[in-house]
Coordinates of C-alpha atoms in Angstrom, one line a residue:
Chain L
M1 CA 0.0 0.0 0.0
D2 CA 2.6 2.5 1.1
K3 CA 4.8 1.7 -1.8
V4 CA 2.1 2.2 -4.3
L5 CA 1.1 5.5 -2.6
S6 CA 4.6 7.0 -2.6
N7 CA 5.1 6.8 -6.3
K8 CA 7.0 10.0 -7.0
K9 CA 6.0 10.3 -10.6
I10 CA 2.3 10.0 -9.9
I11 CA 2.5 12.5 -7.0
A12 CA 4.3 15.0 -9.4
L13 CA 1.7 14.4 -12.0
Y14 CA -1.2 15.1 -9.6
V15 CA 0.4 18.1 -7.8
L16 CA 2.6 19.9 -10.2
P17 CA 0.1 21.4 -12.6
S18 CA -1.8 23.0 -9.8
L19 CA 1.3 24.0 -7.9
L20 CA 2.8 25.7 -11.0
L21 CA -0.5 27.5 -11.6
I22 CA -0.8 28.8 -8.1
L23 CA 2.9 29.9 -8.0
G24 CA 2.5 31.6 -11.4
V25 CA -0.8 33.3 -10.9
V26 CA -0.7 34.1 -7.1
Y27 CA 2.8 33.8 -5.5
I28 CA 5.1 35.1 -8.2
P29 CA 2.8 38.1 -9.0
I30 CA 2.7 39.2 -5.3
I31 CA 6.6 39.1 -5.3
L32 CA 6.5 41.1 -8.6
T33 CA 4.1 43.6 -7.1
G34 CA 6.5 44.3 -4.3
Y35 CA 9.3 44.6 -6.8
Y36 CA 7.4 46.8 -9.3
G37 CA 6.6 49.1 -6.3
L38 CA 10.4 49.9 -6.1
N39 CA 10.4 51.1 -9.7
K40 CA 9.3 54.0 -11.8
W41 CA 7.4 52.3 -14.6
N42 CA 4.5 53.2 -16.9
G43 CA 4.0 49.6 -18.0
I44 CA 5.4 50.1 -21.4
S45 CA 8.9 51.6 -21.4
A46 CA 11.8 50.3 -19.3
M47 CA 11.6 50.2 -15.5
S48 CA 13.9 52.4 -13.5
Y49 CA 14.8 51.4 -9.9
I50 CA 13.9 54.2 -7.5
G51 CA 14.1 52.3 -4.1
F52 CA 11.3 53.2 -1.7
E53 CA 10.3 56.4 -3.4
N54 CA 6.9 55.1 -4.3
Y55 CA 6.3 53.9 -0.8
L56 CA 7.4 57.3 0.6
A57 CA 5.1 59.1 -1.9
L58 CA 2.3 56.8 -0.7
A59 CA 2.8 57.9 2.9
K60 CA 2.3 61.6 1.8
D61 CA -0.5 61.0 -0.7
S62 CA -3.6 62.5 0.8
A63 CA -5.8 60.9 -1.9
F64 CA -4.5 57.5 -0.9
W65 CA -5.1 58.1 2.8
S66 CA -8.7 59.3 2.1
S67 CA -9.3 56.1 0.1
A68 CA -7.8 54.1 3.0
W69 CA -10.1 55.9 5.4
H70 CA -13.1 55.0 3.2
S71 CA -12.0 51.4 3.2
L72 CA -11.7 51.5 6.9
L73 CA -15.2 53.0 7.3
L74 CA -16.6 50.2 5.1
A75 CA -14.8 47.6 7.3
L76 CA -16.3 49.2 10.4
F77 CA -19.8 49.3 8.8
S78 CA -19.5 45.7 7.6
T79 CA -18.5 44.5 11.1
L80 CA -21.3 46.4 12.8
S81 CA -23.8 45.1 10.3
L82 CA -22.8 41.6 11.4
V83 CA -24.8 42.3 14.6
I84 CA -28.0 42.7 12.4
Y85 CA -27.2 39.5 10.5
L86 CA -26.7 37.6 13.8
A87 CA -29.9 38.9 15.2
V88 CA -31.9 37.8 12.1
A89 CA -30.1 34.4 12.2
M90 CA -31.1 34.0 15.9
V91 CA -34.7 34.7 14.9
L92 CA -34.5 32.2 12.1
A93 CA -33.0 29.6 14.4
T94 CA -35.9 29.7 16.9
R95 CA -37.5 26.5 15.5
I96 CA -39.6 28.8 13.3
K97 CA -41.5 27.3 10.4
G98 CA -40.2 28.2 6.9
A99 CA -36.7 29.0 8.1
N100 CA -35.3 27.2 5.2
L101 CA -37.2 29.2 2.7
F102 CA -36.3 32.5 4.3
R103 CA -32.6 31.8 4.3
K104 CA -32.8 30.8 0.7
I105 CA -34.6 34.0 -0.2
Y106 CA -32.0 36.1 1.7
L107 CA -29.2 34.5 -0.2
I108 CA -30.4 35.5 -3.7
P109 CA -28.7 38.9 -4.0
M110 CA -25.3 37.4 -3.1
L111 CA -25.6 35.1 -6.1
L112 CA -25.9 37.9 -8.6
S113 CA -22.9 39.6 -10.3
S114 CA -21.8 42.9 -8.8
V115 CA -22.2 44.6 -12.1
A116 CA -25.9 43.7 -12.2
I117 CA -26.3 44.7 -8.6
A118 CA -24.5 47.9 -9.2
Q119 CA -26.5 48.8 -12.3
L120 CA -29.7 48.0 -10.5
W121 CA -28.8 50.2 -7.5
L122 CA -27.8 53.0 -9.8
K123 CA -31.4 52.9 -11.0
I124 CA -32.7 52.7 -7.4
Y125 CA -30.8 55.8 -6.5
H126 CA -31.6 57.6 -9.8
P127 CA -32.2 61.3 -8.8
T128 CA -35.6 61.6 -10.4
N129 CA -36.9 58.2 -11.4
G130 CA -35.3 55.9 -8.9
I131 CA -37.5 54.1 -6.3
V132 CA -35.8 55.9 -3.4
N133 CA -36.6 59.4 -4.6
S134 CA -40.0 58.4 -6.0
F135 CA -40.9 57.2 -2.6
L136 CA -39.5 60.3 -0.9
Q137 CA -41.4 62.5 -3.3
S138 CA -44.6 60.6 -2.7
I139 CA -44.4 61.2 1.1
G140 CA -44.0 65.0 0.4
I141 CA -40.2 65.5 0.2
A142 CA -40.0 67.8 -2.8
N143 CA -36.3 67.9 -3.3
P144 CA -34.8 64.6 -2.3
P145 CA -31.0 64.4 -2.5
A146 CA -29.0 63.1 -5.5
W147 CA -27.5 60.3 -3.4
L148 CA -24.5 59.3 -5.5
A149 CA -23.6 62.8 -6.6
D150 CA -23.5 64.2 -3.1
T151 CA -20.0 64.0 -1.5
S152 CA -21.4 63.6 2.0
L153 CA -24.0 61.0 1.1
V154 CA -22.3 58.9 -1.5
L155 CA -20.4 56.6 1.0
P156 CA -23.4 55.7 3.1
A157 CA -25.5 55.3 0.0
L158 CA -23.0 52.8 -1.3
F159 CA -22.9 50.9 2.0
I160 CA -26.6 50.0 1.8
P161 CA -26.4 47.8 -1.4
I162 CA -23.2 46.2 0.1
L163 CA -25.2 45.3 3.2
W164 CA -28.1 44.1 1.0
Q165 CA -25.7 42.0 -1.1
Y166 CA -24.0 40.1 1.7
A167 CA -26.9 39.8 4.2
G168 CA -27.9 36.3 3.1
F169 CA -24.4 35.0 3.2
Y170 CA -23.7 36.0 6.8
I171 CA -27.2 35.0 7.9
L172 CA -26.6 31.6 6.4
I173 CA -23.3 31.1 8.2
Y174 CA -24.7 32.2 11.5
Y175 CA -27.8 30.1 11.1
A176 CA -25.7 27.0 10.4
A177 CA -23.6 27.7 13.5
L178 CA -26.6 28.2 15.7
K179 CA -28.3 25.1 14.4
N180 CA -25.2 23.1 15.3
I181 CA -25.6 23.9 19.0
P182 CA -27.0 20.8 20.7
A183 CA -30.6 21.4 21.9
S184 CA -29.8 19.6 25.2
L185 CA -27.8 22.6 26.3
E186 CA -30.7 24.9 25.8
E187 CA -33.1 22.5 27.6
A188 CA -30.7 22.2 30.5
A189 CA -30.5 26.0 30.9
K190 CA -34.2 26.3 30.7
I191 CA -34.6 23.8 33.5
D192 CA -32.2 25.8 35.5
G193 CA -34.5 28.8 35.0
A194 CA -32.6 30.7 32.4
N195 CA -34.8 32.9 30.1
A196 CA -34.4 33.0 26.4
L197 CA -32.4 36.2 26.5
Q198 CA -29.9 34.6 28.9
I199 CA -29.7 31.5 26.8
A200 CA -29.0 33.6 23.7
W201 CA -26.4 35.7 25.5
K202 CA -24.7 33.1 27.7
I203 CA -25.0 29.9 25.7
K204 CA -25.6 30.5 22.0
L205 CA -23.4 33.5 21.5
P206 CA -20.2 32.0 23.2
L207 CA -20.8 28.7 21.3
A208 CA -21.1 30.6 18.0
M209 CA -18.0 32.6 18.8
E210 CA -15.7 30.5 16.6
V211 CA -17.8 31.3 13.6
I212 CA -18.3 34.9 14.6
K213 CA -14.5 35.3 14.6
V214 CA -14.3 33.9 11.0
T215 CA -17.1 36.3 9.8
I216 CA -15.3 39.3 11.3
V217 CA -12.1 38.4 9.4
L218 CA -14.2 37.8 6.3
A219 CA -16.0 41.2 6.7
V220 CA -12.9 43.2 7.5
V221 CA -10.6 41.8 4.9
G222 CA -13.4 41.7 2.3
S223 CA -14.1 45.4 3.0
L224 CA -10.4 46.4 2.7
K225 CA -10.2 44.9 -0.8
Y226 CA -13.7 45.9 -1.8
F227 CA -13.9 47.1 -5.4
D228 CA -16.6 46.0 -7.9
L229 CA -19.7 47.8 -6.7
I230 CA -18.0 51.1 -6.0
Y231 CA -16.1 50.9 -9.3
V232 CA -19.3 50.5 -11.3
M233 CA -21.6 52.7 -9.4
T234 CA -19.5 55.8 -8.7
D235 CA -15.9 55.0 -9.9
G236 CA -14.7 56.6 -6.7
G237 CA -16.5 59.8 -7.3
P238 CA -17.8 62.4 -6.9
N239 CA -14.4 64.0 -6.3
G240 CA -12.9 60.9 -4.7
A241 CA -15.6 60.9 -2.0
S242 CA -16.2 57.2 -2.5
E243 CA -12.7 56.1 -3.6
V244 CA -11.4 52.9 -1.7
M245 CA -7.9 51.4 -1.7
A246 CA -8.6 48.9 -4.5
S247 CA -10.3 51.5 -6.8
Y248 CA -7.5 54.0 -6.2
M249 CA -4.9 51.3 -7.1
Y250 CA -6.9 50.5 -10.3
R251 CA -7.1 54.2 -11.3
V252 CA -3.4 54.8 -10.7
A253 CA -2.2 51.7 -12.6
F254 CA -4.7 51.3 -15.4
R255 CA -5.9 54.9 -16.0
A256 CA -2.9 57.0 -15.1
H257 CA -0.5 54.3 -16.3
D258 CA 1.7 54.6 -13.2
F259 CA 2.3 50.9 -12.8
G260 CA 5.1 51.4 -10.3
Y261 CA 3.0 53.5 -7.9
G262 CA 0.0 51.3 -8.4
S263 CA 2.1 48.3 -7.5
A264 CA 3.2 50.0 -4.3
I265 CA -0.5 50.4 -3.4
G266 CA -1.2 46.8 -4.3
F267 CA 1.6 45.7 -2.1
F268 CA 0.4 47.8 0.8
L269 CA -3.1 46.3 0.3
L270 CA -1.6 42.8 0.5
V271 CA 0.5 43.5 3.6
I272 CA -2.4 45.2 5.4
C273 CA -4.8 42.3 4.6
L274 CA -2.4 39.8 6.0
I275 CA -1.6 41.8 9.1
I276 CA -5.2 42.5 9.9
T277 CA -6.2 38.9 9.4
W278 CA -3.4 37.9 11.8
I279 CA -4.3 40.6 14.4
I280 CA -8.0 39.7 14.4
R281 CA -7.3 36.0 14.8
K282 CA -5.0 36.8 17.7
L283 CA -7.4 39.1 19.4
T284 CA -10.4 36.9 19.0
A285 CA -8.5 33.8 20.0
T286 CA -7.8 35.3 23.5
K287 CA -11.4 36.4 23.9
D288 CA -12.5 32.8 23.1
T289 CA -10.5 31.2 25.9
I290 CA -12.0 33.6 28.4
Q291 CA -15.5 32.9 27.3
Y292 CA -15.2 29.1 27.2
S293 CA -13.5 28.9 30.6
Chain G
M1 CA -32.0 39.6 21.0
I2 CA -35.3 39.4 19.3
S3 CA -35.3 35.6 19.5
G4 CA -35.5 36.0 23.3
T5 CA -39.1 37.0 23.3
A6 CA -40.3 33.9 21.4
G7 CA -38.3 31.5 23.5
Q8 CA -39.5 33.1 26.7
L9 CA -43.1 32.9 25.6
Q10 CA -42.6 29.3 24.5
S11 CA -41.4 28.3 28.0
G12 CA -44.2 30.1 29.8
P13 CA -47.1 28.4 31.5
A14 CA -49.8 26.9 29.2
S15 CA -52.5 29.3 30.2
S16 CA -54.6 30.9 27.4
G17 CA -53.0 34.2 28.0
A18 CA -49.5 32.8 27.5
A19 CA -50.8 31.0 24.4
L20 CA -52.0 34.3 23.0
G21 CA -48.7 35.9 23.9
R22 CA -46.8 33.2 22.2
K23 CA -48.9 33.7 19.0
I24 CA -48.2 37.4 19.1
G25 CA -44.5 36.7 19.7
Y26 CA -44.3 34.4 16.8
G27 CA -46.3 36.8 14.7
L28 CA -43.7 39.5 15.4
L29 CA -40.8 37.2 14.5
Y30 CA -42.5 36.3 11.2
I31 CA -43.1 40.0 10.4
I32 CA -39.4 40.7 10.9
L33 CA -38.4 37.7 8.7
I34 CA -40.9 38.6 6.0
L35 CA -39.7 42.2 6.1
V36 CA -36.1 41.2 5.5
A37 CA -37.2 38.8 2.8
V38 CA -39.2 41.6 1.1
L39 CA -36.2 44.0 1.3
Q40 CA -34.0 41.3 -0.3
I41 CA -36.4 40.6 -3.2
L42 CA -38.1 44.0 -3.8
P43 CA -35.3 45.5 -5.9
L44 CA -35.3 42.5 -8.2
V45 CA -39.1 42.6 -8.6
W46 CA -38.7 46.2 -9.6
L47 CA -36.0 45.3 -12.1
L48 CA -38.3 42.6 -13.6
F49 CA -41.1 45.1 -13.9
F50 CA -39.1 47.9 -15.6
S51 CA -37.5 45.4 -17.9
L52 CA -41.0 45.0 -19.4
K53 CA -41.8 48.7 -19.7
N54 CA -41.0 51.4 -22.1
N55 CA -39.5 54.7 -20.8
Q56 CA -42.9 56.4 -20.7
E57 CA -44.3 53.7 -18.5
V58 CA -41.2 53.6 -16.3
F59 CA -41.4 57.3 -15.5
N60 CA -45.1 57.8 -15.4
L61 CA -46.6 54.7 -13.8
P62 CA -46.0 53.9 -10.1
P63 CA -42.7 51.9 -9.6
F64 CA -44.4 48.6 -8.7
S65 CA -47.2 48.7 -11.2
L66 CA -47.2 45.9 -13.8
P67 CA -47.0 47.2 -17.4
M68 CA -50.3 47.0 -19.3
D69 CA -48.8 45.0 -22.1
P70 CA -45.3 43.6 -21.2
K71 CA -42.7 44.7 -23.7
W72 CA -41.0 41.4 -24.3
A73 CA -39.5 43.1 -27.3
N74 CA -37.0 44.7 -24.9
Y75 CA -35.5 41.3 -24.5
S76 CA -35.3 40.4 -28.1
K77 CA -34.0 43.9 -28.9
V78 CA -31.0 43.7 -26.5
W79 CA -30.3 40.1 -27.3
N80 CA -29.9 40.9 -31.0
A81 CA -28.7 44.5 -30.9
G82 CA -25.6 44.4 -28.8
N83 CA -23.2 41.5 -28.5
I84 CA -25.2 40.1 -25.5
N85 CA -25.5 36.7 -27.2
V86 CA -21.7 36.6 -27.8
Y87 CA -21.0 37.7 -24.2
F88 CA -23.5 35.1 -22.9
L89 CA -21.9 32.2 -24.8
N90 CA -18.4 33.4 -23.6
S91 CA -19.6 33.4 -20.0
V92 CA -21.0 29.9 -20.5
W93 CA -17.9 28.2 -21.9
V94 CA -15.4 30.1 -19.8
T95 CA -17.4 29.3 -16.6
V96 CA -17.8 25.6 -17.5
L97 CA -14.2 25.1 -18.6
A98 CA -12.7 26.9 -15.6
T99 CA -15.0 25.1 -13.2
A100 CA -14.3 21.6 -14.6
L101 CA -10.5 22.3 -14.6
T102 CA -10.6 23.6 -11.0
V103 CA -12.6 20.7 -9.7
L104 CA -10.4 18.2 -11.4
L105 CA -7.0 19.7 -10.5
A106 CA -8.2 20.4 -6.9
S107 CA -9.3 16.7 -6.6
L108 CA -5.9 15.5 -7.8
V109 CA -4.1 17.7 -5.3
T110 CA -6.4 16.8 -2.5
Y111 CA -6.0 13.1 -3.3
A112 CA -2.2 13.4 -3.3
V113 CA -2.2 15.3 0.0
T114 CA -4.6 13.1 1.9
R115 CA -3.8 9.7 0.5
M116 CA -0.3 9.6 -0.8
K117 CA 2.9 9.6 1.2
W118 CA 5.5 12.2 0.4
K119 CA 7.6 14.8 2.1
G120 CA 6.4 18.4 1.7
S121 CA 2.8 17.5 1.4
S122 CA 1.8 19.7 4.3
F123 CA 4.0 22.5 2.9
V124 CA 2.3 22.3 -0.5
L125 CA -1.1 22.2 1.2
G126 CA -0.1 25.3 3.3
L127 CA 0.8 27.2 0.1
F128 CA -2.7 26.6 -1.2
M129 CA -4.4 27.6 2.0
V130 CA -2.4 30.8 2.5
A131 CA -3.3 31.8 -1.1
M132 CA -6.9 32.2 0.2
M133 CA -5.8 35.3 2.2
I134 CA -4.2 37.1 -0.8
P135 CA -6.3 39.8 -2.4
V136 CA -6.8 39.5 -6.1
H137 CA -6.0 43.1 -6.6
S138 CA -2.5 42.7 -5.3
T139 CA -1.7 40.4 -8.2
L140 CA -3.5 42.4 -10.9
I141 CA -0.7 44.6 -12.2
P142 CA 2.0 41.8 -12.6
L143 CA -0.6 39.4 -14.0
F144 CA -1.5 42.0 -16.6
S145 CA 2.1 42.8 -17.5
V146 CA 3.1 39.1 -17.6
Y147 CA 0.0 38.0 -19.6
N148 CA 0.8 41.0 -21.9
K149 CA 4.4 39.8 -22.4
I150 CA 3.4 36.2 -23.3
G151 CA 0.6 37.4 -25.5
L152 CA -2.3 36.3 -23.3
T153 CA -4.0 39.6 -22.7
D154 CA -7.2 39.8 -24.7
H155 CA -7.2 36.0 -24.7
P156 CA -9.6 33.8 -22.8
L157 CA -6.8 31.7 -21.4
S158 CA -5.8 34.6 -19.2
L159 CA -9.3 34.3 -17.6
I160 CA -9.2 30.5 -17.3
F161 CA -5.7 30.5 -15.6
S162 CA -6.7 33.3 -13.2
Y163 CA -10.1 31.7 -12.3
V164 CA -8.6 28.2 -11.8
A165 CA -5.7 29.5 -9.6
F166 CA -7.8 31.7 -7.4
N167 CA -10.6 29.2 -6.9
M168 CA -8.3 26.3 -6.2
P169 CA -7.7 27.0 -2.5
I170 CA -11.3 27.2 -1.5
T171 CA -12.1 24.1 -3.6
I172 CA -9.3 22.1 -2.0
M173 CA -10.4 23.2 1.4
I174 CA -14.0 22.0 0.9
L175 CA -12.7 18.7 -0.6
L176 CA -10.2 18.1 2.2
G177 CA -12.8 17.5 4.9
F178 CA -14.6 15.1 2.7
Y179 CA -11.5 13.2 1.7
Y180 CA -10.4 12.8 5.3
A181 CA -13.7 11.2 6.1
L182 CA -13.7 8.8 3.2
P183 CA -13.1 5.2 4.3
R184 CA -9.8 3.7 3.1
E185 CA -10.8 0.0 3.1
V186 CA -12.0 0.0 -0.5
E187 CA -8.7 1.5 -1.7
E188 CA -6.7 -1.0 0.4
A189 CA -8.5 -3.9 -1.1
A190 CA -8.0 -2.4 -4.5
V191 CA -4.2 -2.1 -4.0
I192 CA -4.0 -5.7 -2.8
D193 CA -5.8 -6.7 -6.0
G194 CA -3.1 -4.9 -7.9
C195 CA -4.9 -1.7 -8.8
S196 CA -2.8 1.3 -9.9
V197 CA -3.0 4.7 -8.3
N198 CA -4.4 6.2 -11.4
R199 CA -7.2 3.7 -11.7
M200 CA -7.9 3.9 -8.0
F201 CA -8.3 7.7 -8.3
A202 CA -10.3 7.6 -11.5
Q203 CA -12.6 4.6 -10.8
I204 CA -13.0 4.5 -7.1
V205 CA -12.2 7.8 -5.3
F206 CA -13.3 10.4 -7.8
P207 CA -16.8 8.8 -8.2
M208 CA -17.1 8.5 -4.4
T209 CA -16.7 12.3 -4.1
S210 CA -19.5 13.2 -6.6
S211 CA -21.7 14.9 -4.0
V212 CA -19.0 17.2 -2.7
L213 CA -17.8 17.8 -6.3
A214 CA -21.2 19.1 -7.1
T215 CA -21.0 21.5 -4.1
T216 CA -17.6 22.8 -5.1
A217 CA -18.7 23.0 -8.8
I218 CA -21.6 25.2 -7.8
I219 CA -19.4 27.6 -5.8
N220 CA -17.0 27.8 -8.7
M221 CA -19.7 28.4 -11.2
I222 CA -21.2 31.3 -9.3
Y223 CA -17.8 32.9 -8.8
N224 CA -16.8 32.5 -12.5
W225 CA -20.1 33.6 -13.9
N226 CA -20.0 36.8 -11.9
E227 CA -16.3 37.6 -12.1
F228 CA -15.6 41.2 -13.2
I229 CA -12.2 42.6 -12.5
F230 CA -10.1 40.1 -14.5
V231 CA -12.3 40.3 -17.5
N232 CA -12.4 44.1 -17.2
T233 CA -8.6 44.3 -17.0
F234 CA -7.4 41.5 -19.4
I235 CA -10.0 41.4 -22.1
S236 CA -10.5 44.3 -24.6
S237 CA -12.1 42.7 -27.6
D238 CA -15.9 42.3 -27.7
I239 CA -15.6 38.8 -29.0
Y240 CA -13.9 37.6 -25.8
K241 CA -15.8 39.6 -23.2
T242 CA -18.1 37.8 -20.7
L243 CA -21.5 39.0 -19.6
T244 CA -20.4 41.0 -16.5
V245 CA -18.2 43.3 -18.5
G246 CA -20.3 43.1 -21.7
V247 CA -23.4 44.2 -19.7
Q248 CA -21.4 47.1 -18.2
N249 CA -20.3 48.4 -21.6
F250 CA -23.6 47.8 -23.3
I251 CA -25.4 49.8 -20.6
G252 CA -22.9 52.5 -21.1
Q253 CA -24.2 53.0 -24.6
Y254 CA -27.9 52.9 -23.7
T255 CA -28.0 55.0 -20.6
T256 CA -31.5 56.3 -21.2
D257 CA -33.5 53.3 -22.3
W258 CA -34.5 51.8 -19.0
G259 CA -36.4 48.9 -20.5
A260 CA -33.4 47.8 -22.5
I261 CA -31.1 48.1 -19.5
G262 CA -33.6 46.1 -17.4
A263 CA -33.8 43.4 -20.0
T264 CA -30.0 43.2 -20.2
L265 CA -29.6 42.9 -16.5
M266 CA -32.4 40.3 -16.3
I267 CA -30.6 38.2 -19.0
S268 CA -27.4 38.4 -17.1
I269 CA -28.9 37.2 -13.8
L270 CA -31.5 34.7 -15.1
P271 CA -29.1 31.7 -15.5
I272 CA -28.1 32.1 -11.8
L273 CA -31.7 32.6 -10.7
I274 CA -32.9 29.5 -12.6
T275 CA -30.1 27.4 -11.3
F276 CA -31.0 28.6 -7.8
L277 CA -34.6 27.6 -8.4
F278 CA -33.6 24.0 -9.1
L279 CA -30.5 23.6 -6.9
S280 CA -31.1 25.9 -4.0
D281 CA -30.3 23.2 -1.4
K282 CA -27.0 22.4 -3.0
I283 CA -26.2 26.1 -3.4
V284 CA -27.0 26.8 0.3
E285 CA -24.9 23.8 1.3
G286 CA -22.1 24.8 -1.0
I287 CA -21.9 28.4 0.3
A288 CA -22.1 27.2 3.9
A289 CA -19.2 24.8 3.2
G290 CA -17.2 27.5 1.4
S291 CA -17.7 30.1 4.1
V292 CA -15.8 28.3 6.8
K293 CA -12.5 29.5 5.3
G294 CA -10.4 32.2 6.8

């Protein structure tokens, strides 16, 4: 058995194609991103090595920091909206009839392409004919705002469709986690006189903590690299008011043809995603042990 | 938590007052759930409605009124006028090919990692797992310049390579749990009977994993069908564009014809919605399995 299963040729045949692909498409490019970031390069003519100049310029680039701030706000908003998702999942998990149907309906927006969602929401926010402003006008607000053209409203207006898009995904994860909690625990707590609120807070929440931890990482890292919806709906505008890190990188590299500087942003994005994943895992790991003990 | 109320009412004494209270409690919970469901669906209903109207009806009738005579012509118009049919077919074949390749390659890797004996297997597995944390955007510029150098920009292979590589980690992760749980007795018996590794994989293990393969295939299909940034960056010719980018460009040219835009969007989301109608259990299961990453 062991001899058959340690055939080097077959192992290479099974693993190498995938390994080469992931090295070529994921690992070598991230090394190149770091390297390009050290160069002045427009993508066409020869690169010239300039050391950390791009990274220093990045530190002083107010447009970049404002895009980073918007990404951070999105991460904060996404994390906070997890509370709503968890609450809805808790309702769903209370042995209610039709829970299955509900969680399937909730999931639908997540299955659709971000371009379709973005185009649909562009129409929803349309200043004169969109459903938001049609509704506002019908209840007597004569001059409703032009949501996506208003620098102070555009970011919150973009957060709503993002919340809409991902609601079903997180509700599904939480629902699955809550359903995994053995009913006997709940029964025992009830016999001991705990009310439903105490059961939710003291039993269900700690036991779902492992999954909550994963969703926080997903929400934060997902927000930091968020791109599609914002790119299609506002392209970072008006006036950079909805620019996020990934859209700023895209603009610098593929519109302004500054591949070196764009790569520096891409590398920063990579490093920050890895660091934040690591930090959240560390933080939530310690919390866990406290709650389980 | 809202769930508290229902649980509390449920555990209350069985007097008629408590029974009434329980009913009200459950009624409230249902109202919350239905409200969320309506919010999730309403924009799509509105989209369906305006895809069947002309501009006059869109702007003058109430948003959620059905058109008097549905303008199915919007659909035939956009299907024939733009390159929507080309984009659609591109989406289909790129999605199917990338999904099949990912599932096959990931199965081979997972088999080699869980069943075969070799040094470095855990390191290779680690490489795939860490790749899950790497943002697509950080690889975009070098991928573009490398594909450009080897003549793969504006070529569907650039999409296939990228989709397969970026979906491989999550696919392997879902397969891993399943492979670990597979009994080894059948394989042991097969080896004693002189079966080769290739035959064992192709005729015994691969068929045994068909249910989890379906799950991973669905995850892959949804991702590939909806992928935007790679197509948008690598592909410039209309003949190679997929629906997501094609739709985006098409709408750019018809910004004022709401019916046409609605019909285009409906065409781009219908395949997913129809798949969902028939396979919703598998999709829910697949997304739940795929979500445990991180």
